[in-house]
CSV table of C-alpha atoms in Angstrom, one decimal:
chain,number,residue,atom,x,y,z
A,1,MET,CA,3.2,9.1,18.5
A,2,ARG,CA,-0.6,8.4,17.4
A,3,ILE,CA,-2.3,6.8,15.1
A,4,ALA,CA,-4.5,8.8,13.1
A,5,SER,CA,-5.4,6.3,10.5
A,6,LEU,CA,-5.0,2.8,9.4
A,7,TYR,CA,-5.8,1.5,5.5
A,8,ARG,CA,-5.3,-1.6,3.8
A,9,TYR,CA,-5.2,-2.0,-0.1
A,10,PRO,CA,-6.4,-5.7,-0.8
A,11,VAL,CA,-5.5,-5.3,-4.5
A,12,LYS,CA,-2.3,-3.5,-5.5
A,13,GLY,CA,-3.1,-0.2,-7.3
A,14,LEU,CA,-6.4,-0.3,-6.5
A,15,SER,CA,-8.2,2.5,-3.8
A,16,PRO,CA,-7.9,1.8,0.0
A,17,GLU,CA,-10.0,0.6,2.8
A,18,ARG,CA,-10.0,2.7,6.0
A,19,LEU,CA,-10.0,0.4,9.2
A,20,THR,CA,-11.0,1.3,12.9
A,21,SER,CA,-8.3,-1.3,14.2
A,22,ALA,CA,-6.2,-4.2,13.0
A,23,ARG,CA,-4.7,-7.4,14.6
A,24,LEU,CA,-1.2,-7.8,13.3
A,25,GLU,CA,0.7,-11.1,13.7
A,26,SER,CA,4.5,-11.6,14.1
A,27,ASP,CA,6.8,-12.4,10.8
A,28,SER,CA,3.4,-11.0,8.6
A,29,TYR,CA,2.0,-8.4,6.7
A,30,PHE,CA,-0.7,-5.5,7.3
A,31,PRO,CA,-4.1,-7.8,7.6
A,32,GLY,CA,-6.0,-7.7,4.3
A,33,ASP,CA,-3.3,-6.0,2.7
A,34,ARG,CA,-1.9,-6.2,-1.0
A,35,LEU,CA,-3.8,-9.6,-1.2
A,36,PHE,CA,-4.2,-9.6,-4.9
A,37,ALA,CA,-2.8,-8.0,-8.1
A,38,ILE,CA,-4.0,-7.5,-11.5
A,39,GLU,CA,-1.3,-9.0,-14.1
A,40,ASN,CA,-1.1,-6.7,-17.1
A,41,GLY,CA,0.0,-9.6,-19.7
A,42,PRO,CA,2.1,-12.4,-18.7
A,43,SER,CA,4.4,-10.8,-15.6
A,44,GLY,CA,5.8,-14.7,-14.9
A,45,PHE,CA,3.9,-15.1,-11.4
A,46,ASP,CA,4.4,-18.3,-10.1
A,47,PRO,CA,1.9,-19.0,-6.6
A,48,ALA,CA,3.6,-21.7,-6.2
A,49,GLU,CA,7.4,-20.6,-5.9
A,50,PRO,CA,6.5,-17.0,-5.4
A,51,VAL,CA,9.1,-14.5,-6.6
A,52,HIS,CA,8.7,-10.6,-5.9
A,53,GLN,CA,8.5,-9.3,-9.2
A,54,PRO,CA,8.5,-5.5,-10.7
A,55,LYS,CA,5.6,-3.5,-10.3
A,56,ILE,CA,5.6,-2.3,-14.0
A,57,ARG,CA,4.1,-5.8,-14.8
A,58,TYR,CA,0.8,-5.3,-12.9
A,59,LEU,CA,-1.3,-2.8,-13.1
A,60,MET,CA,-0.4,0.6,-11.1
A,61,LEU,CA,-1.1,3.8,-10.3
A,62,MET,CA,2.5,5.0,-11.6
A,63,ARG,CA,1.8,4.3,-15.0
A,64,HIS,CA,-1.9,3.7,-14.8
A,65,GLN,CA,-3.7,6.9,-13.6
A,66,ALA,CA,-7.4,5.9,-14.2
A,67,LEU,CA,-7.2,3.3,-11.7
A,68,ALA,CA,-7.5,6.1,-9.1
A,69,THR,CA,-11.2,7.1,-10.2
A,70,LEU,CA,-12.6,3.3,-9.4
A,71,ARG,CA,-13.6,2.6,-5.4
A,72,THR,CA,-13.3,-1.1,-4.5
A,73,ARG,CA,-13.9,-2.8,-1.7
A,74,PHE,CA,-12.8,-6.3,-0.6
A,75,GLU,CA,-15.4,-8.4,1.2
A,76,ASP,CA,-13.3,-11.0,3.4
A,77,ASP,CA,-16.1,-13.2,4.2
A,78,SER,CA,-17.8,-13.9,0.7
A,79,GLY,CA,-14.4,-13.1,-1.1
A,80,ASP,CA,-16.2,-10.7,-3.5
A,81,LEU,CA,-14.1,-7.6,-5.2
A,82,VAL,CA,-16.7,-4.8,-5.7
A,83,ILE,CA,-15.8,-2.1,-7.7
A,84,ALA,CA,-17.3,1.3,-8.0
A,85,ARG,CA,-17.2,4.3,-10.4
A,86,ASP,CA,-18.7,8.1,-10.1
A,87,GLY,CA,-20.9,6.5,-7.0
A,88,ALA,CA,-22.3,3.3,-8.8
A,89,GLU,CA,-21.1,-0.1,-8.1
A,90,VAL,CA,-19.9,-1.3,-11.5
A,91,LEU,CA,-18.6,-4.8,-10.7
A,92,ARG,CA,-19.3,-7.3,-8.1
A,93,ALA,CA,-17.0,-10.5,-8.8
A,94,SER,CA,-16.2,-13.8,-7.0
A,95,THR,CA,-12.4,-13.8,-6.7
A,96,ARG,CA,-12.8,-17.5,-5.3
A,97,THR,CA,-14.4,-18.6,-8.6
A,98,GLU,CA,-13.2,-19.0,-11.9
A,99,GLN,CA,-16.2,-17.2,-13.3
A,100,GLY,CA,-15.7,-14.3,-11.0
A,101,ARG,CA,-11.9,-14.1,-11.8
A,102,ARG,CA,-13.0,-14.0,-15.7
A,103,SER,CA,-15.6,-11.3,-15.0
A,104,VAL,CA,-12.4,-8.9,-13.3
A,105,SER,CA,-10.2,-9.6,-16.5
A,106,ALA,CA,-13.2,-8.8,-18.7
A,107,PHE,CA,-14.0,-5.6,-16.5
A,108,PHE,CA,-10.0,-4.0,-16.7
A,109,GLU,CA,-10.3,-5.3,-20.7
A,110,ALA,CA,-13.3,-3.0,-21.6
A,111,PHE,CA,-12.0,0.0,-18.9
A,112,MET,CA,-8.3,0.7,-20.2
A,113,PRO,CA,-7.8,-1.3,-23.2
A,114,GLU,CA,-4.9,0.9,-24.4
A,115,ALA,CA,-2.9,0.6,-21.2
A,116,LEU,CA,-2.9,-3.5,-21.5
A,117,ARG,CA,0.1,-5.5,-22.9
A,118,GLY,CA,-2.4,-8.9,-22.5
A,119,GLU,CA,-4.9,-10.4,-20.4
A,120,PRO,CA,-5.3,-8.5,-17.5
A,121,ARG,CA,-5.5,-11.1,-14.8
A,122,LEU,CA,-6.6,-11.5,-11.6
A,123,LEU,CA,-3.4,-13.0,-9.1
A,124,GLU,CA,-3.9,-13.9,-5.7
A,125,ALA,CA,-0.9,-13.9,-3.2
A,126,PRO,CA,-0.4,-17.3,-1.6
A,127,ASP,CA,0.3,-17.7,2.4
A,128,GLY,CA,3.1,-15.7,3.0
A,129,TYR,CA,3.6,-13.6,0.1
A,130,ARG,CA,2.1,-10.0,-0.7
A,131,PHE,CA,2.3,-7.8,-4.1
A,132,THR,CA,4.5,-5.1,-2.1
A,133,ASP,CA,6.7,-2.6,-3.8
A,134,SER,CA,9.4,-3.9,-1.8
A,135,ARG,CA,10.2,-7.3,-0.7
A,136,SER,CA,10.5,-6.7,2.8
A,137,GLY,CA,7.3,-4.0,2.7
A,138,PHE,CA,5.4,-5.7,5.8
A,139,VAL,CA,3.9,-2.4,7.3
A,140,SER,CA,4.1,0.9,5.9
A,141,LEU,CA,3.8,4.1,8.3
A,142,ILE,CA,3.3,7.6,7.0
A,143,ASN,CA,3.8,10.7,9.0
A,144,LEU,CA,1.3,13.4,8.7
A,145,ALA,CA,3.6,15.8,9.9
A,146,SER,CA,6.4,15.1,7.0
A,147,VAL,CA,3.0,15.5,4.4
A,148,ALA,CA,2.3,18.5,5.9
A,149,ASP,CA,5.6,19.9,5.6
A,150,LEU,CA,6.1,18.5,2.3
A,151,GLU,CA,2.8,20.8,1.5
A,152,GLY,CA,4.4,23.9,2.6
A,153,ARG,CA,7.4,23.4,0.6
A,154,ILE,CA,5.7,23.1,-3.0
A,155,GLY,CA,2.7,25.5,-2.0
A,156,ALA,CA,0.1,22.6,-2.7
A,157,ALA,CA,-2.2,20.5,-1.0
A,158,ILE,CA,-1.3,16.9,-0.5
A,159,ASP,CA,-3.6,14.0,0.0
A,160,PRO,CA,-1.5,11.9,2.3
A,161,LEU,CA,-3.3,8.6,0.8
A,162,ARG,CA,-1.0,9.5,-2.1
A,163,PHE,CA,1.7,8.0,-0.1
A,164,ARG,CA,-0.2,4.9,-0.1
A,165,GLY,CA,0.5,4.1,4.1
A,166,ASN,CA,-0.8,1.3,6.3
A,167,ILE,CA,-0.5,3.6,9.5
A,168,MET,CA,-0.8,7.5,9.4
A,169,VAL,CA,0.8,8.8,12.5
A,170,GLU,CA,0.6,12.3,14.0
A,171,GLY,CA,2.5,14.1,16.9
A,172,LEU,CA,5.8,13.4,15.7
A,173,ALA,CA,8.1,16.0,14.2
A,174,PRO,CA,8.4,16.1,10.7
A,175,TRP,CA,10.8,13.8,9.0
A,176,ALA,CA,12.0,12.6,12.3
A,177,GLU,CA,10.5,9.0,10.9
A,178,LEU,CA,13.5,8.5,8.9
A,179,ASP,CA,15.9,8.7,11.8
A,180,LEU,CA,13.8,5.8,13.2
A,181,VAL,CA,15.4,2.8,11.1
A,182,GLY,CA,17.0,0.2,13.5
A,183,ARG,CA,14.5,1.0,16.2
A,184,GLU,CA,11.4,-0.5,17.3
A,185,LEU,CA,8.1,1.0,18.4
A,186,THR,CA,5.9,-0.8,20.3
A,187,THR,CA,1.6,-0.1,21.8
A,188,ALA,CA,0.2,-1.6,25.0
A,189,SER,CA,-1.0,-4.5,23.2
A,190,GLY,CA,2.6,-5.8,22.9
A,191,LEU,CA,2.7,-5.2,19.4
A,192,ARG,CA,6.6,-4.8,18.4
A,193,LEU,CA,7.1,-3.0,15.0
A,194,HIS,CA,11.0,-3.1,14.2
A,195,VAL,CA,11.7,-0.4,11.6
A,196,ILE,CA,14.0,-1.7,8.6
A,197,LYS,CA,14.3,1.0,6.2
A,198,ARG,CA,13.0,4.4,4.5
A,199,ILE,CA,10.6,4.1,1.3
A,200,GLU,CA,11.8,5.6,-1.6
A,201,ARG,CA,9.0,7.4,-4.2
A,202,CYS,CA,7.9,6.7,-7.2
A,203,ALA,CA,5.9,8.8,-9.7
A,204,ALA,CA,2.8,6.9,-8.6
A,205,THR,CA,2.9,9.8,-5.8
A,206,ASN,CA,2.0,12.2,-8.7
A,207,VAL,CA,-1.6,10.8,-9.2
A,208,ASP,CA,-4.0,12.5,-7.2
A,209,PRO,CA,-6.1,9.2,-5.5
A,210,GLN,CA,-9.6,10.8,-6.0
A,211,THR,CA,-9.8,12.2,-9.4
A,212,GLY,CA,-6.7,10.2,-11.1
A,213,ALA,CA,-5.2,13.6,-12.2
A,214,ARG,CA,-1.6,13.9,-12.7
A,215,ASP,CA,-0.8,16.8,-10.6
A,216,LEU,CA,2.5,16.8,-8.8
A,217,GLN,CA,5.8,16.4,-8.8
A,218,LEU,CA,6.4,14.5,-5.4
A,219,PRO,CA,9.5,13.0,-5.7
A,220,LYS,CA,11.1,15.9,-7.8
A,221,ALA,CA,9.9,18.0,-5.1
A,222,LEU,CA,11.4,15.6,-2.3
A,223,MET,CA,14.9,15.4,-4.2
A,224,SER,CA,14.7,19.5,-4.4
A,225,ALA,CA,14.4,20.0,-1.1
A,226,PHE,CA,15.9,17.4,1.0
A,227,GLY,CA,18.6,15.5,-1.4
A,228,HIS,CA,16.3,12.2,-1.3
A,229,VAL,CA,12.8,10.7,-2.5
A,230,ASP,CA,12.2,9.2,0.6
A,231,CYS,CA,9.0,9.5,2.8
A,232,GLY,CA,7.6,6.9,5.0
A,233,ILE,CA,9.0,3.5,6.8
A,234,TYR,CA,8.7,0.2,6.7
A,235,CYS,CA,8.4,-1.8,9.6
A,236,ARG,CA,8.6,-5.7,10.4
A,237,ILE,CA,6.2,-7.1,12.9
A,238,VAL,CA,8.3,-9.0,15.4
A,239,ALA,CA,5.6,-9.5,18.0
A,240,GLY,CA,1.9,-9.6,17.2
A,241,GLY,CA,-0.6,-7.1,18.8
A,242,ARG,CA,-3.6,-4.7,18.4
A,243,LEU,CA,-4.0,-1.0,16.6
A,244,ALA,CA,-6.5,1.3,16.7
A,245,GLU,CA,-7.3,4.6,15.7
A,246,GLY,CA,-6.2,7.1,18.8
A,247,GLU,CA,-3.7,4.0,20.3
A,248,ARG,CA,0.1,5.6,20.6
A,249,PHE,CA,3.4,4.1,19.9
A,250,ASP,CA,6.4,4.2,22.3
A,251,LEU,CA,10.1,3.8,21.3
A,252,ALA,CA,12.4,1.0,22.0
A,253,GLU,CA,15.7,-0.1,20.8
A,254,PRO,CA,15.5,-3.5,19.0
A,255,PRO,CA,17.1,-6.4,20.1
A,256,ALA,CA,20.9,-6.9,19.2
A,257,SER,CA,20.0,-9.8,16.9
A,258,LEU,CA,17.7,-8.0,14.9
A,259,GLY,CA,19.8,-6.7,12.3
A,260,ILE,CA,18.4,-3.8,9.9
A,261,SER,CA,17.9,-5.7,6.0
């Protein structure tokens, strides 16, 4: 398997940022990924005692396809969230100040008022927690050959970014990634990823990540073609290491002490 591209999604439901490399730490998440979420009215999330919440409590593509028309960027050094639309910057706000967080709320109140159940507050994940769809969504991997196979079956182009994965790989047979649960992926840097489960897909994949158009029915197409709605795999970081575009994964059996969760 060759790493074709790497992505992080600093804000749940908003656009990706492509990376050329990333340093992954053991028992952690993909760096810079799902650091923030935008609460759609009171969600019950408590940063002092973070508990995984259903994604419907946040702004997200499954229900709010207009989010795909925004291009966002998180600046690690300054903590600024930058939002652009139609090629023009429309918001730059600090995630580290109350004034900046209020600016984010005001932007989404004006941008999509009909979708809101209450104040759209910016939430920040505390250490050891991320706003992933799955409780165990540490790192997500998408096989580009599987996406290409699905394209052929439905007769339409599919942007792999619909699946919002961290790692895009090539050189693997279509759908072979689904059989890797329980195996380990390793790199020359010492990185070890334990594959823990398949990723079940929802209606968010029906939304074109460039235009916001809800123009495909991908979970339905997956079920019709394969009898399941899985595309991609979740991995746990067993040992840290570096990833970069163009590097390769090798396969290894996991230690017996690492069960599948």
